[in-house]
GROMACS .gro file of C-alpha atoms in nm:
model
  190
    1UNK     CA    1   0.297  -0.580   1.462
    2UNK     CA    2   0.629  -0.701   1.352
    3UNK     CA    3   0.948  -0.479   1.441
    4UNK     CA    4   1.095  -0.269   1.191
    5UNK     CA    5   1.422  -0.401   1.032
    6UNK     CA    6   1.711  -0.179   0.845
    7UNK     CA    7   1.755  -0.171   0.484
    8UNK     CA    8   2.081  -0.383   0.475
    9UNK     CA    9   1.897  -0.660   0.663
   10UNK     CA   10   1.567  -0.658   0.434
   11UNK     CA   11   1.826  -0.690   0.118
   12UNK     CA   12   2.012  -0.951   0.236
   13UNK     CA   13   1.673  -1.090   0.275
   14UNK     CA   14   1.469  -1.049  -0.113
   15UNK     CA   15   1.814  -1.068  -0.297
   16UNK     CA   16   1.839  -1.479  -0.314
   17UNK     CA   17   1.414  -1.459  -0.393
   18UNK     CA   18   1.430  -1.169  -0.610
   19UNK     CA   19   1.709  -1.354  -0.849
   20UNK     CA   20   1.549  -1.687  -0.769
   21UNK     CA   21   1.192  -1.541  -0.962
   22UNK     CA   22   1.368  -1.318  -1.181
   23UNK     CA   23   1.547  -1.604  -1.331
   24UNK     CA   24   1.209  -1.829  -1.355
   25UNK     CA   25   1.037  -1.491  -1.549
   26UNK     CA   26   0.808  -1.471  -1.251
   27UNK     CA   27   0.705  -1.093  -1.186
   28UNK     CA   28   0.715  -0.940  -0.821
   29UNK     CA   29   0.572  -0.682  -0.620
   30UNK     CA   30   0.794  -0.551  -0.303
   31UNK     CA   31   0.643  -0.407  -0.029
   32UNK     CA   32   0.914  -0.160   0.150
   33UNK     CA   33   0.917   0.212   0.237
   34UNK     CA   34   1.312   0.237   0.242
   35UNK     CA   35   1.483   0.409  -0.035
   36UNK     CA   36   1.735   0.189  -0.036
   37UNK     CA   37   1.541  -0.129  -0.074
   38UNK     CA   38   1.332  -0.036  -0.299
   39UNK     CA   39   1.709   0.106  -0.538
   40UNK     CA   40   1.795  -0.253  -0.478
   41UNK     CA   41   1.439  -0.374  -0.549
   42UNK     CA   42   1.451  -0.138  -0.911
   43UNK     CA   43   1.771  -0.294  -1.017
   44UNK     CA   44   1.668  -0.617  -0.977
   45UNK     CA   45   1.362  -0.568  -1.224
   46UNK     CA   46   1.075  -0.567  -0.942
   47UNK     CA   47   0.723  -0.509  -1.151
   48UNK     CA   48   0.554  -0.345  -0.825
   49UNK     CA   49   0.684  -0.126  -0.555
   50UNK     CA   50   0.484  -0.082  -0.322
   51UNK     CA   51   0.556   0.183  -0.032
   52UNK     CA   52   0.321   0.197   0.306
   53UNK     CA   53   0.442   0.622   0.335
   54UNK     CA   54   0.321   0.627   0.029
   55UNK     CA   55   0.699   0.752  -0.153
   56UNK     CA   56   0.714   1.051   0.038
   57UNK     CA   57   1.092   1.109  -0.017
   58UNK     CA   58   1.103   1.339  -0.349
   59UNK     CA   59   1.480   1.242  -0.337
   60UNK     CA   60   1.438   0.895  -0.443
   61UNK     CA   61   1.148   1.047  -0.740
   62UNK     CA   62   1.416   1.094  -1.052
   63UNK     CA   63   1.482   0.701  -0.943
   64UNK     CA   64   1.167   0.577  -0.933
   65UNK     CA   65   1.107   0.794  -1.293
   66UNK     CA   66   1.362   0.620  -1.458
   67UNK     CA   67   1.205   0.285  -1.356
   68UNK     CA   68   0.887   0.135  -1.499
   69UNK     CA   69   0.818  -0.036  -1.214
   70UNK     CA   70   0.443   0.003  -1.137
   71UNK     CA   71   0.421   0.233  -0.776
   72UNK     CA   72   0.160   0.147  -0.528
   73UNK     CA   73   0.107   0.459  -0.294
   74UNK     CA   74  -0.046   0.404   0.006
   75UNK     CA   75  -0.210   0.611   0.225
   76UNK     CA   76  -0.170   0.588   0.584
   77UNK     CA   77  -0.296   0.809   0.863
   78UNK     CA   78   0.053   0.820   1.010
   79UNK     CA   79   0.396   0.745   0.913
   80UNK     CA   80   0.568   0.393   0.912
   81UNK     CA   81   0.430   0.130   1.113
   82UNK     CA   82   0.064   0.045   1.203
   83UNK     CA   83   0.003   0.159   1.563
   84UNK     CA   84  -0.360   0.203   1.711
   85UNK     CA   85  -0.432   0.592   1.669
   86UNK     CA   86  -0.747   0.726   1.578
   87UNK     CA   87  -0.794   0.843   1.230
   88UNK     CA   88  -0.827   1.238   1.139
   89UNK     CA   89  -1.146   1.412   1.232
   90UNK     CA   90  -1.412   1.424   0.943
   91UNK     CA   91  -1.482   1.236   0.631
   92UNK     CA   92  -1.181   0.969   0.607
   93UNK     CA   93  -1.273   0.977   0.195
   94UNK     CA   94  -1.180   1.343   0.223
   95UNK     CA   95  -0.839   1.323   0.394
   96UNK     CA   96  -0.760   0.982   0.206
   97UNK     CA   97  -0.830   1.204  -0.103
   98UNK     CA   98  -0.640   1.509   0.007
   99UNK     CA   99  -0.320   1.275   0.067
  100UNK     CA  100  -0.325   1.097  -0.300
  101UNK     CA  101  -0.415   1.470  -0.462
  102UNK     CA  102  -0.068   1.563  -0.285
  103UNK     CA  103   0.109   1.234  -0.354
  104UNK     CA  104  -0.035   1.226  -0.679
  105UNK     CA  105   0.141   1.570  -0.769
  106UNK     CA  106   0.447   1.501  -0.690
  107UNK     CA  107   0.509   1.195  -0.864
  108UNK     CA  108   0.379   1.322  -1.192
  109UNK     CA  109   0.515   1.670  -1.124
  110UNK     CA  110   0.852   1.445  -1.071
  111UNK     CA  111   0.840   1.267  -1.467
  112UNK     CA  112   0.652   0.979  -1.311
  113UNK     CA  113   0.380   0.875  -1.569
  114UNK     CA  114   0.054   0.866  -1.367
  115UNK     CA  115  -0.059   0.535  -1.524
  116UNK     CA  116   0.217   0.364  -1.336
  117UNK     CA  117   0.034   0.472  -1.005
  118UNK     CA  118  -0.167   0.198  -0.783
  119UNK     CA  119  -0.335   0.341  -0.530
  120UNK     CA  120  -0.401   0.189  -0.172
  121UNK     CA  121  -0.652   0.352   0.083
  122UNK     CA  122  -0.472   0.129   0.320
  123UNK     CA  123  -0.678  -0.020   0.556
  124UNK     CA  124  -0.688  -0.160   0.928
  125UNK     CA  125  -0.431   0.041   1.173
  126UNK     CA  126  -0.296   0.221   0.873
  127UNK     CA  127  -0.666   0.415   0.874
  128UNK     CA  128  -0.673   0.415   1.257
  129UNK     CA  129  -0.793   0.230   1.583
  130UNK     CA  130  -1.141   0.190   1.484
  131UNK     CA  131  -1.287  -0.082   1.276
  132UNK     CA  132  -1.579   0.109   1.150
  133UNK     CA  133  -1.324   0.341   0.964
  134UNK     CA  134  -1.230   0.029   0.755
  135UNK     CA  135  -1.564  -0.040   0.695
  136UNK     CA  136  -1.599   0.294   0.567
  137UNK     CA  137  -1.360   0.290   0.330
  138UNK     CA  138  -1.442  -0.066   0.217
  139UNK     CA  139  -1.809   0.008   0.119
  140UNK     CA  140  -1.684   0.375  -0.046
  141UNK     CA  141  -1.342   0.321  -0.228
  142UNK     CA  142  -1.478   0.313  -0.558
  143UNK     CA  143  -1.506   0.710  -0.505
  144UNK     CA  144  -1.077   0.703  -0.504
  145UNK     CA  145  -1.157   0.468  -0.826
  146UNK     CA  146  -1.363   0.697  -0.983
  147UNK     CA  147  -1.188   1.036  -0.886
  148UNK     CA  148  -0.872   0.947  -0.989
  149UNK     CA  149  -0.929   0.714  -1.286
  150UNK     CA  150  -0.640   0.502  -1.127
  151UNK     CA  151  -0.614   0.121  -1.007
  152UNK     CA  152  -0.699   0.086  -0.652
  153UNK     CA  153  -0.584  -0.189  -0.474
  154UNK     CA  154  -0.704  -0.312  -0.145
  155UNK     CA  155  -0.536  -0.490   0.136
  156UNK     CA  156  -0.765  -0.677   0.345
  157UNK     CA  157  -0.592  -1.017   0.464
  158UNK     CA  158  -0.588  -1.047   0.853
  159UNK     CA  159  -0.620  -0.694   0.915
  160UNK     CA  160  -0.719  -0.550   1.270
  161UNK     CA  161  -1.052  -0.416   1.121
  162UNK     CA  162  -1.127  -0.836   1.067
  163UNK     CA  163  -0.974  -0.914   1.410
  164UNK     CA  164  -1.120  -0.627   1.622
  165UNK     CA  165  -1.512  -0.714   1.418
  166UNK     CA  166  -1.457  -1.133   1.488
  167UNK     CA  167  -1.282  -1.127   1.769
  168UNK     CA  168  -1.043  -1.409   1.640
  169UNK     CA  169  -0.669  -1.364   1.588
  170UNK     CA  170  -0.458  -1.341   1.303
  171UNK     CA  171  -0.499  -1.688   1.217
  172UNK     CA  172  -0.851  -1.754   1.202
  173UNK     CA  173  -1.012  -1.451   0.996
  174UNK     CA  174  -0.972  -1.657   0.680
  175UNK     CA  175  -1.346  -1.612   0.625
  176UNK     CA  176  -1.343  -1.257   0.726
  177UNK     CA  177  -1.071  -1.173   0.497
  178UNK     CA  178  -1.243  -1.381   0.214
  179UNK     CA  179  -1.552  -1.182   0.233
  180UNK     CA  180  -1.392  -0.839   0.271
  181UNK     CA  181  -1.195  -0.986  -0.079
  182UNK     CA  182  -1.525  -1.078  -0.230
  183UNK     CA  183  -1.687  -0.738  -0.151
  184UNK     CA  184  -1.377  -0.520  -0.236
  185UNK     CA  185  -1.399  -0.734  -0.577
  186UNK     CA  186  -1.775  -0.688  -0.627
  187UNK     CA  187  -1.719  -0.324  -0.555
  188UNK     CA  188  -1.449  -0.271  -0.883
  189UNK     CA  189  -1.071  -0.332  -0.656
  190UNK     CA  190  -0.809  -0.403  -0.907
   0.00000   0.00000   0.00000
């Protein structure tokens, strides 16, 4: 639940880590869903961006096409931060597909190659208040997998689907995030 910061101040932040890797050849992955970071991020060589709106600004796309940073695009059942709303009426599968068939189309349909797409279901608040619609998703994302022929990567570390199901706080669902990791593994995550 941490407070959202402005683009200047999340720069300021990554730039002494993002030269400190680049320099040792180590690859990174930066999560941020401000344009501006994520220019910053691009000309500092990032390997991942990874966006929790999922890149919904088509003015940042002929940016992001001239990179070859890899995008992850995640879905989330409202914009920006986490809060505690419920999650769509029907099938979540269905809406989480609907967003990525969108999403999907306008990168490509942008000169984005689609192989540089990751995609992320997201999971906890980002699918809604209830824990059961993480579960959901967790036992059934190898249908994004296998509908999109894409990487799917999923998030699982502390989230509130772990706390609300354990009962524990952030700091003690190590074993509840290690056996959502196993079974997101068994299941075919990249």
């Amino acid at each position: 639940d941490a407070a959202p910061v402005s683009s200047d101040t999340e720069i300021a932040r990554i730039a002494p880590v993002l030269d400190a890797l680049k320099a040792d050849g180590i690859p990174v992955s930066l999560d941020s869903y401000q344009p501006a970071t994520q220019a910053y991020a691009l000309s500092r060589g990032v390997a991942y961006l990874n966006d929790i709106r999922g890149f919904p600004d088509a003015a940042f796309y002929p940016q992001l096409a001239k990179s070859s940073a890899k995008l992850v695009v995640m879905h989330s059942v409202q914009d920006g931060q986490a809060d505690r709303r419920e999650a769509p009426a029907g099938d979540i599968m269905d809406h989480i597909a609907a967003f990525f068939d969108a999403r999907i189309a306008a990168l490509t349909g942008a000169g984005i190659k689609r192989n540089r797409l990751v995609l992320d279901p997201g999971m906890g608040f980002f699918l809604g208040a209830a824990p059961e619609t993480s579960l959901s998703v967790l036992a059934r994302f190898d249908e994004l997998r296998l509908r999109f022929d894409l990487p799917v990567l999923l998030s699982v570390s502390r989230k509130s689907f772990l706390r609300a199901l354990t009962g524990r706080g952030p700091g003690d669902v190590g074993a509840a995030t290690l056996a959502a990791e196993l079974a997101a593994a068994a299941g075919g995550a990249d």
